[in-house]
Amino acid sequence: MDMIDSIECVSSSDGMEDDDAMSSNLPRPFLKASAAAIAAASIGVVPGGGGGASGAGAAGGIAGSLIPPATSVHELLECPVCTNSMYPPIHQCQNGHTLCSTCKARVHNRCPTCRQELGDIRCLALEKVAESLELPCKYYSLGCPEIFPYYSKLKHESQCNFRPYSCPYAGSECSVVGDIPFLVSHLRDDHKVDMHSGCTFNHRYVKSNPREVENATWMLTVFHCFGQYFCLHFEAFQLGMAPVYMAFLRFMGDENDARNYSYSLEVGANGRKMIWEGTPRSIRDSHRKVRDSHDGLIIQRNMALFFSGGERKELKLRVTGRIWKEQQNPDSGACIPNLFS
């Protein structure tokens, strides 16, 4: 990975403000089951073509007594291989052991519990149980209060505002996820990212061999202002056949909150300058997605070298910028910039 030779940064103030420690007293998860679900849970599952149900007590089936909905029913719907919740088609072997359709292919059609051949037996009784259940979002411990029918839960969780964020660091394929305070600490301690407070910045990027681009990703900088965190990216990559440099800002939060802010970037020298204004993208959008959409300040290499001056043998770019918060106009509903906070 190509890296910059040096970075200088001047912000409106030094250091970083300490965040208040997060504390939460969230309710424990609960599961709502209808009478039909509890009744279905007492049905035994027996082997047979396509799956079926008969009287309680069949070997390998669901226990004949009433099952507490918040514990045993949920456990019944947990795949023993991947431990994820099972969704139709739910498969079972001839002895009644169940597993999800994804894991059925992974275990080569052999029951992981008794090693019997799985065949194509569906556990219709368990699918019926799932149909009647309501479950809390899996991000309840992070603050989501919503409860959904079992089969609607996955769709919500893929878009839940309380779901963890992925690490925004672009210099490696980092798989760390967490909430914003955790990721800020992770970026500072593990990726050694520069942290600055203030809504204005002045960066000087220096590179000794500007002709070596090859999708080089340069270290990001994190800014803390308006009580929020922003990631400033600056990097070089190939755009078609032309090498370019690009700077853009990402907001450490959801897209709806990102729309409350705007930013500008400016680069120039020798009586010329380029200015970009836009809305920061949420870190829900990956670094690559933002870069490939060209949503930022893009500088062609020849122009970047012109801004650098000298004999164009060394890249010396000074990028300045600021972040401001948009305020809602109570009369017209329009946003007006707040430049003084």
Short mmCIF file of C-alpha atoms in Angstrom, two decimals:
data_model
loop_
_atom_site.label_atom_id
_atom_site.label_comp_id
_atom_site.label_asym_id
_atom_site.label_seq_id
_atom_site.Cartn_x
_atom_site.Cartn_y
_atom_site.Cartn_z
CA MET A 1 0.00 0.00 0.00
CA ASP A 2 1.37 3.36 -1.07
CA MET A 3 1.50 5.93 1.70
CA ILE A 4 2.09 9.65 1.87
CA ASP A 5 5.52 10.83 2.89
CA SER A 6 4.24 13.44 5.30
CA ILE A 7 1.11 15.18 6.52
CA GLU A 8 0.78 18.47 8.29
CA CYS A 9 -2.54 19.42 9.81
CA VAL A 10 -3.64 22.67 11.41
CA SER A 11 -7.05 22.61 13.12
CA SER A 12 -9.02 25.22 15.02
CA SER A 13 -7.93 23.62 18.31
CA ASP A 14 -5.70 20.76 19.39
CA GLY A 15 -6.58 17.52 21.10
CA MET A 16 -9.92 15.80 21.35
CA GLU A 17 -12.83 16.30 23.65
CA ASP A 18 -13.58 13.36 25.86
CA ASP A 19 -16.91 11.71 25.25
CA ASP A 20 -19.28 10.88 28.04
CA ALA A 21 -19.17 7.20 28.83
CA MET A 22 -22.12 5.39 27.35
CA SER A 23 -24.55 3.89 29.80
CA SER A 24 -27.80 2.15 29.15
CA ASN A 25 -30.37 0.29 31.14
CA LEU A 26 -32.05 -1.56 28.34
CA PRO A 27 -34.89 -4.00 28.95
CA ARG A 28 -34.15 -7.64 28.51
CA PRO A 29 -35.39 -9.17 25.28
CA PHE A 30 -38.77 -10.80 25.30
CA LEU A 31 -40.65 -12.95 22.92
CA LYS A 32 -44.35 -12.70 22.29
CA ALA A 33 -46.07 -15.91 21.28
CA SER A 34 -49.71 -16.33 20.38
CA ALA A 35 -51.83 -19.15 21.72
CA ALA A 36 -51.43 -20.83 18.34
CA ALA A 37 -47.65 -20.73 18.68
CA ILE A 38 -47.67 -22.28 22.14
CA ALA A 39 -50.07 -24.94 20.96
CA ALA A 40 -47.87 -25.62 17.94
CA ALA A 41 -44.87 -25.97 20.21
CA SER A 42 -46.50 -28.92 21.90
CA ILE A 43 -46.84 -30.82 18.61
CA GLY A 44 -44.36 -33.66 18.09
CA VAL A 45 -42.43 -33.83 14.84
CA VAL A 46 -42.14 -37.18 13.16
CA PRO A 47 -40.19 -38.21 10.09
CA GLY A 48 -42.03 -38.50 6.84
CA GLY A 49 -41.98 -37.31 3.24
CA GLY A 50 -42.24 -33.53 3.24
CA GLY A 51 -42.43 -33.39 7.04
CA GLY A 52 -45.54 -33.52 9.19
CA ALA A 53 -47.01 -33.43 12.67
CA SER A 54 -48.63 -36.03 14.90
CA GLY A 55 -49.25 -36.56 18.63
CA ALA A 56 -46.74 -35.37 21.20
CA GLY A 57 -43.98 -37.65 22.36
CA ALA A 58 -42.64 -38.85 19.02
CA ALA A 59 -38.93 -39.66 19.10
CA GLY A 60 -36.77 -36.67 18.29
CA GLY A 61 -39.81 -34.36 18.21
CA ILE A 62 -40.73 -31.24 20.18
CA ALA A 63 -41.49 -31.86 23.83
CA GLY A 64 -45.15 -32.48 24.64
CA SER A 65 -45.42 -29.96 27.47
CA LEU A 66 -46.00 -26.24 27.04
CA ILE A 67 -42.76 -24.46 26.19
CA PRO A 68 -41.92 -21.07 27.74
CA PRO A 69 -41.94 -18.79 24.67
CA ALA A 70 -38.94 -16.65 25.63
CA THR A 71 -36.56 -19.56 26.04
CA SER A 72 -37.26 -23.00 24.58
CA VAL A 73 -39.19 -21.92 21.48
CA HIS A 74 -36.40 -19.53 20.57
CA GLU A 75 -33.85 -22.30 21.11
CA LEU A 76 -35.86 -24.67 18.91
CA LEU A 77 -35.55 -22.17 16.07
CA GLU A 78 -31.77 -21.90 16.45
CA CYS A 79 -29.78 -23.87 13.90
CA PRO A 80 -27.40 -26.24 15.76
CA VAL A 81 -24.67 -25.67 13.16
CA CYS A 82 -24.50 -21.89 12.60
CA THR A 83 -26.62 -20.92 15.69
CA ASN A 84 -28.58 -18.44 13.56
CA SER A 85 -32.37 -18.35 13.55
CA MET A 86 -33.89 -20.79 11.04
CA TYR A 87 -36.25 -19.68 8.30
CA PRO A 88 -38.21 -21.84 5.81
CA PRO A 89 -37.35 -24.27 4.51
CA ILE A 90 -36.38 -25.80 7.87
CA HIS A 91 -34.98 -29.31 7.33
CA GLN A 92 -34.93 -32.35 9.62
CA CYS A 93 -33.44 -35.80 9.55
CA GLN A 94 -35.38 -39.05 10.13
CA ASN A 95 -34.69 -38.74 13.87
CA GLY A 96 -36.18 -35.23 14.05
CA HIS A 97 -32.97 -33.17 14.32
CA THR A 98 -33.38 -29.84 12.56
CA LEU A 99 -31.08 -27.42 10.76
CA CYS A 100 -31.34 -24.48 8.35
CA SER A 101 -31.26 -24.76 4.57
CA THR A 102 -27.87 -23.00 4.33
CA CYS A 103 -26.19 -25.50 6.64
CA LYS A 104 -27.88 -28.46 4.95
CA ALA A 105 -25.66 -27.86 1.93
CA ARG A 106 -22.59 -27.36 4.11
CA VAL A 107 -22.93 -30.70 5.93
CA HIS A 108 -23.22 -32.64 2.65
CA ASN A 109 -26.75 -33.87 3.39
CA ARG A 110 -25.70 -35.57 6.66
CA CYS A 111 -27.32 -34.75 9.98
CA PRO A 112 -24.61 -33.13 12.17
CA THR A 113 -26.22 -34.64 15.28
CA CYS A 114 -26.81 -38.30 14.40
CA ARG A 115 -25.02 -38.55 11.02
CA GLN A 116 -28.13 -39.93 9.32
CA GLU A 117 -28.89 -38.89 5.76
CA LEU A 118 -31.08 -35.78 5.71
CA GLY A 119 -33.05 -36.29 2.52
CA ASP A 120 -35.72 -33.67 1.77
CA ILE A 121 -37.84 -33.77 4.93
CA ARG A 122 -39.34 -30.42 5.92
CA CYS A 123 -40.17 -29.64 9.55
CA LEU A 124 -43.54 -28.03 8.87
CA ALA A 125 -44.54 -27.94 12.53
CA LEU A 126 -41.53 -25.83 13.46
CA GLU A 127 -42.14 -23.55 10.49
CA LYS A 128 -45.70 -23.10 11.78
CA VAL A 129 -44.37 -22.19 15.22
CA ALA A 130 -42.11 -19.55 13.69
CA GLU A 131 -45.03 -18.11 11.73
CA SER A 132 -46.90 -17.30 14.94
CA LEU A 133 -44.03 -15.73 16.89
CA GLU A 134 -43.09 -12.13 17.51
CA LEU A 135 -39.49 -11.36 18.44
CA PRO A 136 -37.49 -8.32 19.52
CA CYS A 137 -34.89 -6.94 17.11
CA LYS A 138 -31.51 -8.56 17.70
CA TYR A 139 -30.11 -5.07 18.33
CA TYR A 140 -32.35 -4.57 21.39
CA SER A 141 -29.25 -4.36 23.61
CA LEU A 142 -28.07 -1.42 21.51
CA GLY A 143 -31.35 0.41 22.04
CA CYS A 144 -33.82 -0.84 19.41
CA PRO A 145 -37.27 -1.23 21.04
CA GLU A 146 -39.05 -2.80 18.04
CA ILE A 147 -40.81 -6.18 17.97
CA PHE A 148 -41.57 -7.98 14.71
CA PRO A 149 -43.24 -11.11 13.39
CA TYR A 150 -40.58 -13.77 13.05
CA TYR A 151 -40.47 -13.65 9.26
CA SER A 152 -40.26 -9.80 9.12
CA LYS A 153 -37.42 -9.59 11.60
CA LEU A 154 -34.55 -10.16 9.16
CA LYS A 155 -35.61 -7.35 6.82
CA HIS A 156 -35.81 -4.87 9.69
CA GLU A 157 -32.43 -5.91 11.11
CA SER A 158 -30.72 -5.31 7.75
CA GLN A 159 -31.83 -1.66 7.96
CA CYS A 160 -32.08 -1.09 11.72
CA ASN A 161 -30.71 2.30 12.80
CA PHE A 162 -29.26 0.64 15.91
CA ARG A 163 -27.19 -1.93 14.01
CA PRO A 164 -23.41 -1.64 14.53
CA TYR A 165 -21.26 0.38 12.15
CA SER A 166 -18.31 -1.03 10.21
CA CYS A 167 -14.86 0.42 10.77
CA PRO A 168 -14.42 3.34 8.32
CA TYR A 169 -10.66 2.89 7.97
CA ALA A 170 -9.84 2.48 4.28
CA GLY A 171 -6.23 1.38 4.53
CA SER A 172 -7.06 -2.26 5.25
CA GLU A 173 -9.93 -4.70 5.13
CA CYS A 174 -10.81 -4.14 8.78
CA SER A 175 -13.74 -6.28 9.98
CA VAL A 176 -14.28 -4.51 13.32
CA VAL A 177 -17.85 -3.33 14.01
CA GLY A 178 -19.32 -1.35 16.88
CA ASP A 179 -21.04 1.85 17.94
CA ILE A 180 -19.51 5.26 17.20
CA PRO A 181 -17.65 5.79 20.54
CA PHE A 182 -16.12 2.32 20.21
CA LEU A 183 -15.03 2.94 16.60
CA VAL A 184 -13.51 6.31 17.50
CA SER A 185 -11.35 4.60 20.13
CA HIS A 186 -10.56 1.80 17.69
CA LEU A 187 -9.42 4.25 15.00
CA ARG A 188 -7.24 6.14 17.47
CA ASP A 189 -5.70 3.17 19.29
CA ASP A 190 -5.50 0.46 16.63
CA HIS A 191 -5.17 2.37 13.34
CA LYS A 192 -3.30 5.32 14.88
CA VAL A 193 -5.52 7.79 13.01
CA ASP A 194 -4.92 11.50 13.62
CA MET A 195 -7.69 13.04 15.73
CA HIS A 196 -8.51 16.75 15.71
CA SER A 197 -11.16 18.98 17.24
CA GLY A 198 -12.66 21.85 15.31
CA CYS A 199 -14.70 22.48 12.18
CA THR A 200 -11.94 23.92 9.97
CA PHE A 201 -8.83 22.18 8.74
CA ASN A 202 -5.71 22.83 6.72
CA HIS A 203 -3.86 19.78 5.42
CA ARG A 204 -0.66 19.65 3.43
CA TYR A 205 -0.10 16.40 1.53
CA VAL A 206 3.43 15.66 0.31
CA LYS A 207 4.49 12.74 -1.88
CA SER A 208 7.92 12.29 -3.40
CA ASN A 209 6.86 10.20 -6.42
CA PRO A 210 3.42 11.35 -7.58
CA ARG A 211 3.51 9.08 -10.65
CA GLU A 212 3.05 5.97 -8.49
CA VAL A 213 -0.68 5.81 -7.94
CA GLU A 214 -1.86 2.20 -8.20
CA ASN A 215 -4.96 2.63 -6.03
CA ALA A 216 -2.97 3.98 -3.11
CA THR A 217 -5.05 4.63 -0.01
CA TRP A 218 -3.78 7.32 2.31
CA MET A 219 -4.50 7.59 5.99
CA LEU A 220 -7.70 9.30 7.02
CA THR A 221 -8.13 12.02 9.64
CA VAL A 222 -11.00 12.21 12.15
CA PHE A 223 -12.52 15.55 13.18
CA HIS A 224 -14.74 16.19 16.18
CA CYS A 225 -17.16 19.09 15.93
CA PHE A 226 -20.82 19.82 16.73
CA GLY A 227 -20.60 16.80 19.05
CA GLN A 228 -20.13 14.50 16.03
CA TYR A 229 -17.23 12.75 14.29
CA PHE A 230 -16.25 13.13 10.63
CA CYS A 231 -13.72 11.18 8.55
CA LEU A 232 -11.66 13.10 6.00
CA HIS A 233 -10.26 10.85 3.26
CA PHE A 234 -7.55 11.81 0.78
CA GLU A 235 -6.17 9.28 -1.67
CA ALA A 236 -4.85 8.53 -5.13
CA PHE A 237 -6.30 6.01 -7.57
CA GLN A 238 -6.76 5.33 -11.27
CA LEU A 239 -9.91 6.79 -12.86
CA GLY A 240 -9.99 4.95 -16.16
CA MET A 241 -6.55 5.57 -17.62
CA ALA A 242 -6.00 8.80 -15.70
CA PRO A 243 -4.48 8.95 -12.21
CA VAL A 244 -6.41 11.26 -9.90
CA TYR A 245 -6.39 12.49 -6.31
CA MET A 246 -9.63 12.67 -4.36
CA ALA A 247 -10.72 14.14 -1.03
CA PHE A 248 -14.10 13.52 0.59
CA LEU A 249 -15.79 13.56 3.99
CA ARG A 250 -17.82 10.84 5.71
CA PHE A 251 -20.10 11.27 8.71
CA MET A 252 -19.82 8.80 11.59
CA GLY A 253 -23.55 8.19 11.96
CA ASP A 254 -26.67 7.45 9.91
CA GLU A 255 -27.57 9.00 6.58
CA ASN A 256 -30.49 11.01 7.96
CA ASP A 257 -28.20 12.70 10.49
CA ALA A 258 -25.50 13.25 7.87
CA ARG A 259 -27.91 15.47 5.91
CA ASN A 260 -27.82 17.98 8.76
CA TYR A 261 -24.23 18.91 7.84
CA SER A 262 -22.37 20.33 4.87
CA TYR A 263 -18.69 20.76 4.09
CA SER A 264 -16.38 22.47 1.64
CA LEU A 265 -12.92 21.54 0.35
CA GLU A 266 -10.53 23.87 -1.44
CA VAL A 267 -7.20 23.25 -3.13
CA GLY A 268 -5.12 25.65 -5.19
CA ALA A 269 -1.93 27.57 -5.88
CA ASN A 270 -0.38 29.83 -8.52
CA GLY A 271 -3.52 31.91 -8.79
CA ARG A 272 -5.81 28.92 -9.40
CA LYS A 273 -8.12 27.05 -7.08
CA MET A 274 -10.76 24.33 -7.04
CA ILE A 275 -13.66 24.28 -4.56
CA TRP A 276 -16.02 21.43 -3.67
CA GLU A 277 -19.16 21.71 -1.53
CA GLY A 278 -21.38 18.83 -0.55
CA THR A 279 -23.04 16.77 2.15
CA PRO A 280 -20.91 14.19 3.98
CA ARG A 281 -21.81 10.59 3.26
CA SER A 282 -22.66 8.27 6.14
CA ILE A 283 -20.15 5.56 7.01
CA ARG A 284 -23.05 3.17 6.32
CA ASP A 285 -21.82 3.65 2.74
CA SER A 286 -18.47 1.94 2.36
CA HIS A 287 -15.35 3.92 1.56
CA ARG A 288 -15.15 2.26 -1.86
CA LYS A 289 -18.79 3.03 -2.67
CA VAL A 290 -18.26 6.73 -1.94
CA ARG A 291 -14.99 6.84 -3.85
CA ASP A 292 -16.39 5.05 -6.90
CA SER A 293 -19.39 7.42 -6.99
CA HIS A 294 -16.88 10.34 -7.29
CA ASP A 295 -18.74 12.18 -4.54
CA GLY A 296 -15.94 14.52 -3.53
CA LEU A 297 -13.17 16.82 -4.71
CA ILE A 298 -11.36 15.15 -7.62
CA ILE A 299 -8.03 16.57 -8.86
CA GLN A 300 -6.41 15.33 -12.06
CA ARG A 301 -2.72 14.56 -11.62
CA ASN A 302 -1.55 17.26 -14.05
CA MET A 303 -3.58 19.86 -12.16
CA ALA A 304 -2.31 18.53 -8.82
CA LEU A 305 1.28 18.88 -10.04
CA PHE A 306 0.51 22.39 -11.31
CA PHE A 307 -0.77 23.29 -7.83
CA SER A 308 2.41 21.77 -6.40
CA GLY A 309 4.66 24.20 -8.31
CA GLY A 310 8.35 23.63 -8.84
CA GLU A 311 9.40 21.13 -11.51
CA ARG A 312 6.38 18.89 -10.87
CA LYS A 313 8.56 16.13 -9.47
CA GLU A 314 6.96 16.21 -6.05
CA LEU A 315 3.33 16.41 -4.99
CA LYS A 316 2.65 19.22 -2.54
CA LEU A 317 -1.06 19.84 -2.10
CA ARG A 318 -2.63 22.02 0.54
CA VAL A 319 -6.29 21.12 1.13
CA THR A 320 -8.34 23.44 3.33
CA GLY A 321 -11.93 22.97 4.36
CA ARG A 322 -14.67 23.50 6.89
CA ILE A 323 -17.75 21.73 8.20
CA TRP A 324 -20.97 23.48 9.14
CA LYS A 325 -24.36 22.50 10.44
CA GLU A 326 -27.53 23.24 8.53
CA GLN A 327 -30.33 24.79 10.62
CA GLN A 328 -34.01 24.31 9.88
CA ASN A 329 -35.85 27.56 9.09
CA PRO A 330 -39.09 27.33 11.13
CA ASP A 331 -40.98 29.61 8.69
CA SER A 332 -40.15 28.08 5.34
CA GLY A 333 -38.92 24.63 6.30
CA ALA A 334 -35.70 25.31 4.37
CA CYS A 335 -32.22 24.67 5.72
CA ILE A 336 -29.99 27.64 6.43
CA PRO A 337 -26.28 27.25 7.20
CA ASN A 338 -25.06 27.73 10.74
CA LEU A 339 -21.49 28.93 10.37
CA PHE A 340 -20.83 30.17 13.88
CA SER A 341 -21.29 27.15 16.18
#
